[in-house]
Coordinates of N, CA and C in Angstrom, one line a residue:
X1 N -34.8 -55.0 -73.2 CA -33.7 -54.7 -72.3 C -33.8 -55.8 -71.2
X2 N -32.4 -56.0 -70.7 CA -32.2 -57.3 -69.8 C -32.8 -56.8 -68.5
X3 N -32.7 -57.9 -67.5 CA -32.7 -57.2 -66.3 C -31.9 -56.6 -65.7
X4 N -30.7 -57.3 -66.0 CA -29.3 -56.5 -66.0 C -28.8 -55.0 -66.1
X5 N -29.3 -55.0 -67.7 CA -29.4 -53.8 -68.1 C -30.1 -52.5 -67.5
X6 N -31.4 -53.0 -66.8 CA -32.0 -52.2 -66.1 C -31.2 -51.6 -65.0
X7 N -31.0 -52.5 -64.5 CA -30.6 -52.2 -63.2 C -29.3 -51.2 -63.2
X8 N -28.3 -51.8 -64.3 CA -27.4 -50.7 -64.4 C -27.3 -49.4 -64.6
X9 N -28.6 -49.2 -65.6 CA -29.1 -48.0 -65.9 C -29.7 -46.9 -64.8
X10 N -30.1 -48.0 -63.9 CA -30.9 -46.9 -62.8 C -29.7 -46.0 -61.8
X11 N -28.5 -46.8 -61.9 CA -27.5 -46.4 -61.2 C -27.0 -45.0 -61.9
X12 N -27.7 -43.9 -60.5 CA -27.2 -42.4 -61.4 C -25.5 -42.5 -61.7
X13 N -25.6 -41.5 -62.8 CA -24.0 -41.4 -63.3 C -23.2 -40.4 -62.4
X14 N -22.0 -40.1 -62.0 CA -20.8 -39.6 -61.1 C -21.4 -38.3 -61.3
X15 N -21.8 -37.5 -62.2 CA -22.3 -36.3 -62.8 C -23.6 -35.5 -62.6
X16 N -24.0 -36.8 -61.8 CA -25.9 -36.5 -62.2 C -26.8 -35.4 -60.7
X17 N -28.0 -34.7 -60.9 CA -28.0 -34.3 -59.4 C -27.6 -34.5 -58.1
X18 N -28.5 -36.0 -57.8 CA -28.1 -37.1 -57.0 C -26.6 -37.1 -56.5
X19 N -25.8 -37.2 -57.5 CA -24.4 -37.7 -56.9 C -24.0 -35.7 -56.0
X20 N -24.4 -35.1 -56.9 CA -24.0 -33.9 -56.7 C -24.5 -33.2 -55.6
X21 N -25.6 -34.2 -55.1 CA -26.6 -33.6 -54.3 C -25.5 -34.2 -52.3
X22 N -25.2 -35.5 -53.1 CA -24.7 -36.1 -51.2 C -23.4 -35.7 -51.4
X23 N -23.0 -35.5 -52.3 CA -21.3 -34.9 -52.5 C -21.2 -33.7 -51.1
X24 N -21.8 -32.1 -51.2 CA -21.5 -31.3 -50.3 C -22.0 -31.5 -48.8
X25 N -22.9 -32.6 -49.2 CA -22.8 -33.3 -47.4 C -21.8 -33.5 -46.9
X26 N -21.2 -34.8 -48.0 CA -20.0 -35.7 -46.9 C -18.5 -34.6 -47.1
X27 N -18.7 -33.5 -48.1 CA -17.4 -32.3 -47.6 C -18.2 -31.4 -46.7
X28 N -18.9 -31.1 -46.4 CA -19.5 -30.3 -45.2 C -19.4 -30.9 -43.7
X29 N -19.6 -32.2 -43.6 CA -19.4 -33.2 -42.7 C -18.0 -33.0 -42.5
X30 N -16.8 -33.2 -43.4 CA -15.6 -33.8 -43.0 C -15.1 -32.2 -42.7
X31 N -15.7 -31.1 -43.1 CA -15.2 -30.2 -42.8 C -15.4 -29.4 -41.2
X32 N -16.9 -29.6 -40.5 CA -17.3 -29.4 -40.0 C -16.6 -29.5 -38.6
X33 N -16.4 -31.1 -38.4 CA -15.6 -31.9 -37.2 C -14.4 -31.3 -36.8
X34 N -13.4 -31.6 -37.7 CA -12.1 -30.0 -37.4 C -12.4 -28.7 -36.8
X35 N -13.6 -28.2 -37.7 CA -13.8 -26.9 -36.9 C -14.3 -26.8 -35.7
X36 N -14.7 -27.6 -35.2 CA -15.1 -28.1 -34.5 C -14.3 -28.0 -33.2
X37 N -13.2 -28.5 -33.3 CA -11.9 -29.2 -32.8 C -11.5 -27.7 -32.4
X38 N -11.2 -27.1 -33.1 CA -10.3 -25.8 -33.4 C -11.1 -24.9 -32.0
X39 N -12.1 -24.8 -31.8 CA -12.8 -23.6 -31.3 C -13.2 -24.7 -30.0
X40 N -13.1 -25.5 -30.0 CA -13.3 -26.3 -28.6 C -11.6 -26.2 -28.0
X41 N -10.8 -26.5 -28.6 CA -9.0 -26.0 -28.4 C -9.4 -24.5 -28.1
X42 N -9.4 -23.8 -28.9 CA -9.5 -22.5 -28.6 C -10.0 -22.2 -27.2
X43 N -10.9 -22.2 -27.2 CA -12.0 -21.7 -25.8 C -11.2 -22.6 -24.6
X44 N -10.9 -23.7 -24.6 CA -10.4 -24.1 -23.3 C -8.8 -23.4 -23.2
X45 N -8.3 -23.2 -24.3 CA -7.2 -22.2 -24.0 C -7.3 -21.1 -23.3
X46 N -8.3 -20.0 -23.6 CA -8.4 -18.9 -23.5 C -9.2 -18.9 -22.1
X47 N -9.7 -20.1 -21.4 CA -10.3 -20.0 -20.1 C -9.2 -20.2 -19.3
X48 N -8.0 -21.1 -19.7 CA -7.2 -21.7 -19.0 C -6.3 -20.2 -18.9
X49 N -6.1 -19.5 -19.5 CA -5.2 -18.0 -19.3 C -6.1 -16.9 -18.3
X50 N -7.6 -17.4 -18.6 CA -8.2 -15.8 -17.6 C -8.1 -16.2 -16.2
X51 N -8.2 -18.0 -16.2 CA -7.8 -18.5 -14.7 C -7.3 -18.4 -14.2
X52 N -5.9 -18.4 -14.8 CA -5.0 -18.0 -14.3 C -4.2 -16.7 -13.5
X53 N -4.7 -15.8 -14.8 CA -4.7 -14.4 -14.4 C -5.3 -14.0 -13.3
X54 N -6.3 -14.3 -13.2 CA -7.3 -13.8 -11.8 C -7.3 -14.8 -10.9
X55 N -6.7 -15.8 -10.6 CA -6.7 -16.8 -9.2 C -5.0 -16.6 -8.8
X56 N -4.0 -16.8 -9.8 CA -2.9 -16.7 -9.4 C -2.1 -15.4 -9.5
X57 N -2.0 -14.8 -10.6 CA -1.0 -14.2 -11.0 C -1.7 -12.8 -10.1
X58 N -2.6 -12.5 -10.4 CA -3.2 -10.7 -9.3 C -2.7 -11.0 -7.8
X59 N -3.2 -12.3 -7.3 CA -2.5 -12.1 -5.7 C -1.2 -12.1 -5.9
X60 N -0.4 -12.5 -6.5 CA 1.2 -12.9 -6.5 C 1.7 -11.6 -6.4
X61 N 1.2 -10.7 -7.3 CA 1.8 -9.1 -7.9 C 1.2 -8.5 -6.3
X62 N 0.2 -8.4 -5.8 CA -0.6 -8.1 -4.6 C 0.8 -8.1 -3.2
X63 N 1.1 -9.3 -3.1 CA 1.6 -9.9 -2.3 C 3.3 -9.5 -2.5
X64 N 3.5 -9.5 -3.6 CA 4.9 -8.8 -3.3 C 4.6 -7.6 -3.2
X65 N 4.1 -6.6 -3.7 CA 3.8 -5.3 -3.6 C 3.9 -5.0 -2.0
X66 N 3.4 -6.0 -1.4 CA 3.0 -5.3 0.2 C 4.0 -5.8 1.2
X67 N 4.6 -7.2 1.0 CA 5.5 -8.0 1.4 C 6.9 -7.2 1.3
X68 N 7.5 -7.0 0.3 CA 8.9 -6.8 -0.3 C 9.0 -5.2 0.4
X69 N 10.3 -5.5 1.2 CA 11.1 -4.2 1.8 C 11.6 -3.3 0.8
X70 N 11.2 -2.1 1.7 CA 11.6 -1.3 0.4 C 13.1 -0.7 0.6
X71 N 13.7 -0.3 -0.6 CA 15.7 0.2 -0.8 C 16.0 0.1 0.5
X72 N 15.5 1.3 1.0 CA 16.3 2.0 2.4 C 16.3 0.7 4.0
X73 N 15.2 -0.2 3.6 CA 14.8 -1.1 4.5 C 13.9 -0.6 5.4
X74 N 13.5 -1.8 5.9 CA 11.8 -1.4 6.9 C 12.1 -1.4 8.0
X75 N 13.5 -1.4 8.0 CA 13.0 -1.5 10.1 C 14.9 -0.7 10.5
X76 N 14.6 -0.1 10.8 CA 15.8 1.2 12.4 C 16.5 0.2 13.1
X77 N 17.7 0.3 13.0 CA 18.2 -0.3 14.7 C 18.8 1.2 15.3
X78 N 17.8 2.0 15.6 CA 18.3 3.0 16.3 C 18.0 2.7 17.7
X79 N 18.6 3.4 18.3 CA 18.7 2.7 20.0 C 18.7 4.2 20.9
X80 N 18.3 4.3 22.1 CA 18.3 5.1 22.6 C 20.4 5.4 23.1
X81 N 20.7 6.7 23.1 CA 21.5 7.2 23.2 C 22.3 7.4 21.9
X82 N 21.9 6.9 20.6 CA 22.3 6.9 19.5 C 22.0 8.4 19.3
X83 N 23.1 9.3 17.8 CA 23.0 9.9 17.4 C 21.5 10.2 16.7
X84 N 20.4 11.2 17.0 CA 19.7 11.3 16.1 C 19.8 11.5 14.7
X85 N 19.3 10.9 13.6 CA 19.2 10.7 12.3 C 19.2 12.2 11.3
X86 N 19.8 13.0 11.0 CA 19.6 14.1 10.2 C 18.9 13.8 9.2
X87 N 17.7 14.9 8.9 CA 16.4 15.1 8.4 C 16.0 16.2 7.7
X88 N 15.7 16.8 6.4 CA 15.5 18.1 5.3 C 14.3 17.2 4.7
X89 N 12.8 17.8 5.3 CA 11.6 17.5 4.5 C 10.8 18.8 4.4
X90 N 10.0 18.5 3.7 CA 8.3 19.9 3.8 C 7.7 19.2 4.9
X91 N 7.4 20.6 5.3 CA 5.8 21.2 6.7 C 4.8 21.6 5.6
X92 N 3.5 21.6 6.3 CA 3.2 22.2 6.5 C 2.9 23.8 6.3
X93 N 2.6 24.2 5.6 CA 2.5 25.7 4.9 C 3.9 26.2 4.4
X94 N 4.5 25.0 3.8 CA 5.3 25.1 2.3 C 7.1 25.6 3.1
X95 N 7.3 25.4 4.1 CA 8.4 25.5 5.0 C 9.2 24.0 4.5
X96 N 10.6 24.3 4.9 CA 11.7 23.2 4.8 C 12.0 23.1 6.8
X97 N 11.9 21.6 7.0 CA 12.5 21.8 8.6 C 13.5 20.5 8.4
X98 N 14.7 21.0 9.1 CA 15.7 20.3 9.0 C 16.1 19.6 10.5
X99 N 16.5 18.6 10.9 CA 16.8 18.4 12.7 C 18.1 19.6 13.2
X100 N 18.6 20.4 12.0 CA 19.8 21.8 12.6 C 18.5 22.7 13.3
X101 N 17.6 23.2 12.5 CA 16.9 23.9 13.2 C 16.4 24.0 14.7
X102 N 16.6 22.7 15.0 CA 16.1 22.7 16.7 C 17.1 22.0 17.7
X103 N 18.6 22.5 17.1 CA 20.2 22.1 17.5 C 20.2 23.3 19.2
X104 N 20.1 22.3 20.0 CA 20.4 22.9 21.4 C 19.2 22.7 22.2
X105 N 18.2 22.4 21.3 CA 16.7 22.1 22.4 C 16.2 20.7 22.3
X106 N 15.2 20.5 23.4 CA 14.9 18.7 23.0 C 13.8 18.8 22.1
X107 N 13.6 18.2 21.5 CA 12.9 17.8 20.5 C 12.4 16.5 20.2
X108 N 10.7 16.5 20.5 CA 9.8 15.4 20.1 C 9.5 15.0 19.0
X109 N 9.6 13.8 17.8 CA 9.1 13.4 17.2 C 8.0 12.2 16.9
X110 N 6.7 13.0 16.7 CA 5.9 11.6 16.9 C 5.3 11.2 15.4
X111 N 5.5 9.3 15.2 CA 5.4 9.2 14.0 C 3.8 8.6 13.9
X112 N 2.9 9.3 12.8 CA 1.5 8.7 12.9 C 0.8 8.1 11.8
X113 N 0.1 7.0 11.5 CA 0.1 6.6 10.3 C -0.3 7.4 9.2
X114 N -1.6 8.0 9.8 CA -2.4 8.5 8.8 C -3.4 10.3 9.0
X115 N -3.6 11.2 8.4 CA -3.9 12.0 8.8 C -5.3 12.4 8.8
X116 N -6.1 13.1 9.9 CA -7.5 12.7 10.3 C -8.2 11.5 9.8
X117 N -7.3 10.3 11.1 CA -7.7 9.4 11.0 C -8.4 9.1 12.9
X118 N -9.2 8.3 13.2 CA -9.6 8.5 15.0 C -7.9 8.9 16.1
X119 N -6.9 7.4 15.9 CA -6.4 7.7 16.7 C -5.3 9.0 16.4
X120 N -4.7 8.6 15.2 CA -3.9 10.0 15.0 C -4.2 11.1 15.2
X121 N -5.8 11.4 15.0 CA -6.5 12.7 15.4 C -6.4 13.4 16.5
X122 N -6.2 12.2 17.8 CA -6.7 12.0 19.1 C -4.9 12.5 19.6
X123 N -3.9 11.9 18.9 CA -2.5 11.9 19.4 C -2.1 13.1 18.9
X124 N -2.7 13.8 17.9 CA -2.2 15.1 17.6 C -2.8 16.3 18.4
X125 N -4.6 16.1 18.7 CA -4.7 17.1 19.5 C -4.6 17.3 21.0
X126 N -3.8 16.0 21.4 CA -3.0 15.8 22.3 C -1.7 16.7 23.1
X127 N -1.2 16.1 21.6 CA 0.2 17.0 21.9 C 0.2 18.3 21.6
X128 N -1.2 18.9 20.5 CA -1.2 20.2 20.5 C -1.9 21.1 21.9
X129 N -2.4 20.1 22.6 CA -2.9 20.9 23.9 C -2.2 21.1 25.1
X130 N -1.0 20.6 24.9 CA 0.7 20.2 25.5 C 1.7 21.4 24.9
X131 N 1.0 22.1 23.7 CA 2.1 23.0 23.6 C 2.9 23.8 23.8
X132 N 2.2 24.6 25.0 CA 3.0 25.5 25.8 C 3.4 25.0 26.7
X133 N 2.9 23.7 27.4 CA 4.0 23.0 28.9 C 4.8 22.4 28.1
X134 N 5.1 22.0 26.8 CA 6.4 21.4 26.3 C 7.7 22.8 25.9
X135 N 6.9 24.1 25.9 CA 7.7 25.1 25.0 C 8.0 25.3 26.7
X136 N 7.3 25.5 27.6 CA 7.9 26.2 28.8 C 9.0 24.9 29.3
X137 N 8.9 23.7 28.8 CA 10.0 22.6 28.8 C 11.2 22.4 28.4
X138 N 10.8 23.6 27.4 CA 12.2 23.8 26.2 C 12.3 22.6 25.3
X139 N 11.3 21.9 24.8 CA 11.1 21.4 24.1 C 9.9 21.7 22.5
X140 N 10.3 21.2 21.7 CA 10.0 21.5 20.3 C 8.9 19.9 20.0
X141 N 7.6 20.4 18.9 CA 7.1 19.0 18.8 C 6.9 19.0 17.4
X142 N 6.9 17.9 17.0 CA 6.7 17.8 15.3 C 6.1 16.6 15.2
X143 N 5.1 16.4 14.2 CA 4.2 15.3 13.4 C 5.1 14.9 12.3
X144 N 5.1 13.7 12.6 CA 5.3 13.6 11.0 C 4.5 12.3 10.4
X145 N 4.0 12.0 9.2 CA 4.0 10.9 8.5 C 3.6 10.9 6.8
X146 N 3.5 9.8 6.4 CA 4.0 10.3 4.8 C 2.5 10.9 4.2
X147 N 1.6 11.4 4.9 CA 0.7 12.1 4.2 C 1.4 13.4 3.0
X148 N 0.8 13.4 2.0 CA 1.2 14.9 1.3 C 0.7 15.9 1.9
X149 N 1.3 17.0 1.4 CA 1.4 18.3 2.2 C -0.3 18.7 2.7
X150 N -0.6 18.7 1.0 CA -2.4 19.1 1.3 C -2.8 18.6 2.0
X151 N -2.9 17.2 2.5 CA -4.0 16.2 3.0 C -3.2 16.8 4.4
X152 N -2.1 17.2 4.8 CA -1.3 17.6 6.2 C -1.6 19.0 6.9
X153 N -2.0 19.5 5.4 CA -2.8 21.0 6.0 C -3.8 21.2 6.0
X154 N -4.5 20.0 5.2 CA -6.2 19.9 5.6 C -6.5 19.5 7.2
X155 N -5.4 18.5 7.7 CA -5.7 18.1 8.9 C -5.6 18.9 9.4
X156 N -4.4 19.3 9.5 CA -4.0 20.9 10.4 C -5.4 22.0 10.8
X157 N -6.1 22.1 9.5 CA -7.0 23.7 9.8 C -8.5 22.8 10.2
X158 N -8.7 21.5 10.0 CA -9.8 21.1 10.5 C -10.2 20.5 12.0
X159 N -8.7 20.6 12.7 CA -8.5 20.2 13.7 C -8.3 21.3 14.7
X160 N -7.7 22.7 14.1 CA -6.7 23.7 14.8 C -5.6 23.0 15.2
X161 N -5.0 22.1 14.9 CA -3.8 22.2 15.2 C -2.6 23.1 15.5
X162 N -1.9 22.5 16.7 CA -1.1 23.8 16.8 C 1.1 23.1 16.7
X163 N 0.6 21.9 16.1 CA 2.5 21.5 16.2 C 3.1 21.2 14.4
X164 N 3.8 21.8 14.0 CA 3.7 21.9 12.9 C 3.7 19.6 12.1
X165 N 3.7 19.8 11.0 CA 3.2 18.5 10.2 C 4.1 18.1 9.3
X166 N 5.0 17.3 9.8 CA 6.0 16.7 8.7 C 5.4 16.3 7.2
X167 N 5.6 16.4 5.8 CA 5.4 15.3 4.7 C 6.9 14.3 4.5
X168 N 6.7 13.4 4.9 CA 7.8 12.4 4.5 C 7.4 11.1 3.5
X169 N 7.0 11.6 2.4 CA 6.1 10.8 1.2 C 7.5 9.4 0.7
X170 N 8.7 9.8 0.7 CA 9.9 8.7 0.9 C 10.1 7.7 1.8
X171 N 9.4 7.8 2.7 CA 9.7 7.2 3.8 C 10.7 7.4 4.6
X172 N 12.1 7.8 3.9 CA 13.6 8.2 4.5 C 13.5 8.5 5.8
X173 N 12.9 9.5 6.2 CA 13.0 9.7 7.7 C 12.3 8.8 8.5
X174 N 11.0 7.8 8.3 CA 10.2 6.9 8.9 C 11.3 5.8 9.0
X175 N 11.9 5.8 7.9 CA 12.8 4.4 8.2 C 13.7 4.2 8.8
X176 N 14.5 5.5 9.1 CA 15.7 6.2 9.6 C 16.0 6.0 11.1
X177 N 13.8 6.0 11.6 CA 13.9 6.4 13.3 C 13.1 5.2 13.3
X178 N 13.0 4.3 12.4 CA 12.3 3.2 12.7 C 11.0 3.0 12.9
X179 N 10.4 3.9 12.6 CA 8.9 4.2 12.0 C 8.2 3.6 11.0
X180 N 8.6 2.7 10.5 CA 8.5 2.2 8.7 C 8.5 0.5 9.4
X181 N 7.8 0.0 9.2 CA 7.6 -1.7 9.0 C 6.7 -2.4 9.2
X182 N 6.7 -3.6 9.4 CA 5.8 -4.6 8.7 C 4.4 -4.4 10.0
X183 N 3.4 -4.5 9.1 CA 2.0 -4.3 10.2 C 1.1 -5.6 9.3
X184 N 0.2 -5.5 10.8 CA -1.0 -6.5 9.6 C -2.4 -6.4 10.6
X185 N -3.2 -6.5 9.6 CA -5.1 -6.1 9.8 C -5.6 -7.2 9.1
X186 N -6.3 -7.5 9.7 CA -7.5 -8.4 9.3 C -6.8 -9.5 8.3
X187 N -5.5 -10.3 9.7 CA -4.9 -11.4 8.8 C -3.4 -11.3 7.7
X188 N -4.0 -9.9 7.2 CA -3.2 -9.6 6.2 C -2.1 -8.6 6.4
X189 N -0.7 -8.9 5.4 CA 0.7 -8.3 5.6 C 1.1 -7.3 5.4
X190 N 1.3 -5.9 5.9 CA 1.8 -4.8 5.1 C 3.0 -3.9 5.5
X191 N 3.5 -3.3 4.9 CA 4.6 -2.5 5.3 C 3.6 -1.0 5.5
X192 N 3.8 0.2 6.5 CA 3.3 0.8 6.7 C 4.1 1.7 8.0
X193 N 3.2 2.4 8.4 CA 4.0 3.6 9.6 C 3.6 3.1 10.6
X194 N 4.4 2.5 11.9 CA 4.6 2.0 13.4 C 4.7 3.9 13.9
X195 N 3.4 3.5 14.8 CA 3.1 5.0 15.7 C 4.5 4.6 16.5
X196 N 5.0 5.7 16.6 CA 6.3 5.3 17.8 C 6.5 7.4 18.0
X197 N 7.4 7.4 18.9 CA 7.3 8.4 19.4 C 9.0 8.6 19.5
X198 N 10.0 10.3 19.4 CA 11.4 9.7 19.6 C 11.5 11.3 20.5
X199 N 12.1 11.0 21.3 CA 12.6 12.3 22.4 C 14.4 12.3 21.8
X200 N 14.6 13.3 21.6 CA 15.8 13.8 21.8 C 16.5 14.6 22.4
X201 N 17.3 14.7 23.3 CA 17.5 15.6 23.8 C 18.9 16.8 23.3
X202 N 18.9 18.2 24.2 CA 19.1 18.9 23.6 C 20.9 19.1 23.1
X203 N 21.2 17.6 23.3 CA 22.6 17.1 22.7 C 22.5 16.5 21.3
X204 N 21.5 16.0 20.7 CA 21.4 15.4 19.6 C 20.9 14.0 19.5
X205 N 21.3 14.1 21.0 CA 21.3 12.4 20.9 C 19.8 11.8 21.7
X206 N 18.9 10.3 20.8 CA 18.3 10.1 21.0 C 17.8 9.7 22.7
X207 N 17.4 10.1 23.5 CA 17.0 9.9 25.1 C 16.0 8.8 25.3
X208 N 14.6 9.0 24.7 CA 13.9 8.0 24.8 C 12.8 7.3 23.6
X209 N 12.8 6.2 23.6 CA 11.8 5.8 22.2 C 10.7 4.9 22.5
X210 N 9.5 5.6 22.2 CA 8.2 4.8 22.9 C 7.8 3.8 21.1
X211 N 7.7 2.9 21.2 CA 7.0 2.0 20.0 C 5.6 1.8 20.2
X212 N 4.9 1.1 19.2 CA 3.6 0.5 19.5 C 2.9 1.4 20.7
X213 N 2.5 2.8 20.3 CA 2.3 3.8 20.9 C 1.0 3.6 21.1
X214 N 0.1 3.3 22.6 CA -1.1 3.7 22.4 C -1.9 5.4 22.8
X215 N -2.9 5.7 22.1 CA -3.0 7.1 22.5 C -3.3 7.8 23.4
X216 N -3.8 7.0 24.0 CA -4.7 7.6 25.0 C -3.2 8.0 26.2
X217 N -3.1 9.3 26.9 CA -2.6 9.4 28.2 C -0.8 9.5 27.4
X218 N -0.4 9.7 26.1 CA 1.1 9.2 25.7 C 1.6 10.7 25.4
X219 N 1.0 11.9 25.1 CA 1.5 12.9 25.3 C 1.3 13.3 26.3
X220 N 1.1 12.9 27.6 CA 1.1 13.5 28.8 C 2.6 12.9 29.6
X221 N 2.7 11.6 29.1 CA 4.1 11.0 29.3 C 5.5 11.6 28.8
X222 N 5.1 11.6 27.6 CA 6.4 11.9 27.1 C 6.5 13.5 27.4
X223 N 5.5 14.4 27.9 CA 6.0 15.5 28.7 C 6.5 16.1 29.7
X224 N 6.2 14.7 30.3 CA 6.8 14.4 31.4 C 8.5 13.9 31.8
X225 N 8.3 13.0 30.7 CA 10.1 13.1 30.2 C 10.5 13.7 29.7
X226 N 10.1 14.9 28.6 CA 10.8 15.9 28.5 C 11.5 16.8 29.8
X227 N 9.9 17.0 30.4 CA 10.3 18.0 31.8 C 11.7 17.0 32.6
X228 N 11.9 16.2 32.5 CA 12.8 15.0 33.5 C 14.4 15.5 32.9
X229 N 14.4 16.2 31.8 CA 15.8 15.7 31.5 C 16.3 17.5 32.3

């Protein structure tokens, strides 16, 4: 046999282990790279959507939620000598009070954010220890804010309270006397209850409106303006 011949012979055939053997390499190789591709695509997709979700889109929902006025609007242009606002909410041990009910006497309403909270605490057992110099005043006193009933009768018995407790969970009557608008703590924006205080007297019509109520000394005031009219 030639040299030739040898040489050709040693060259395995298309068929033989050998060829069979580097064959599922170079398709394991060409297959590998793509997949490759796919799941590197993948994964930067699916980081690029959680980023999003949680840096942008939660404060966005956040921020209109607290920003955006609500139907009725956030803010009263009620004025002193205006008509008081007609009002049908729950008290307080399951009662309807309406502003007919207290048609011919003056009547206080003070609006407070939140119930057995420090200052609201402080402004309610205020006015409850004012009760009888506002009744011998001929004046009527009512709480109100959008606490539910329970959390309004829990305050009530853990305080002794003695002036009955509006639930105005709508806001309708906070917005009505201008009790309802934009506040902010620690930087940040909210719509919420402005402590404000409304005297009416025993015409209907609103007499005097204290805003940005602080507590200390404010039911001693406005008893004093009751007593005035």
């Amino acid at each position: 046999m030639s040299k030739k011949s040898r040489k050709k012979s040693s060259k395995a055939p298309s068929g033989s282990p050998t060829a069979e053997k580097k064959a599922p390499k170079t398709r394991a190789s060409s297959q590998a790279k793509p997949a490759k591709t796919q799941r590197t695509a993948a994964g930067k997709s699916v980081a690029i959507i959680a980023k999003a979700g949680s840096h942008k889109a939660a404060p966005k929902q956040l921020n209109s939620s607290k920003l955006a006025p609500s139907p009725a609007g956030a803010k009263s242009g009620l004025a002193e000598g205006d008509k008081a606002p007609a009002f049908r909410l729950p008290r307080d041990g399951g009662d309807v009070v309406t502003l007919g009910d207290y048609a011919g006497q003056k009547l206080v309403l003070f609006f407070y954010p939140r119930a057995d909270t420090p200052g609201c605490t402080r402004e309610a057992i205020d006015f409850t220890r004012l009760a009888g110099a506002f009744s011998a005043a001929g004046t009527a006193v009512l709480g109100i804010s959008a606490d539910p009933l329970k959390a309004q009768e829990k305050f009530r018995d853990k305080h002794s309270l003695g002036v009955p407790l509006i639930s105005d969970q709508q806001h309708q009557m906070l917005e009505a006397y201008g009790a309802w608008g934009e506040k902010s703590m620690y930087g940040k924006s909210f719509l919420g209850i402005l402590r404000t205080t409304i005297l009416v007297g025993a015409d209907g019509k609103v007499v005097r409106i204290w805003r940005n109520v602080r507590v200390d000394g404010h039911a001693d005031a406005v008893l004093e303006a009751a007593r005035s009219l």
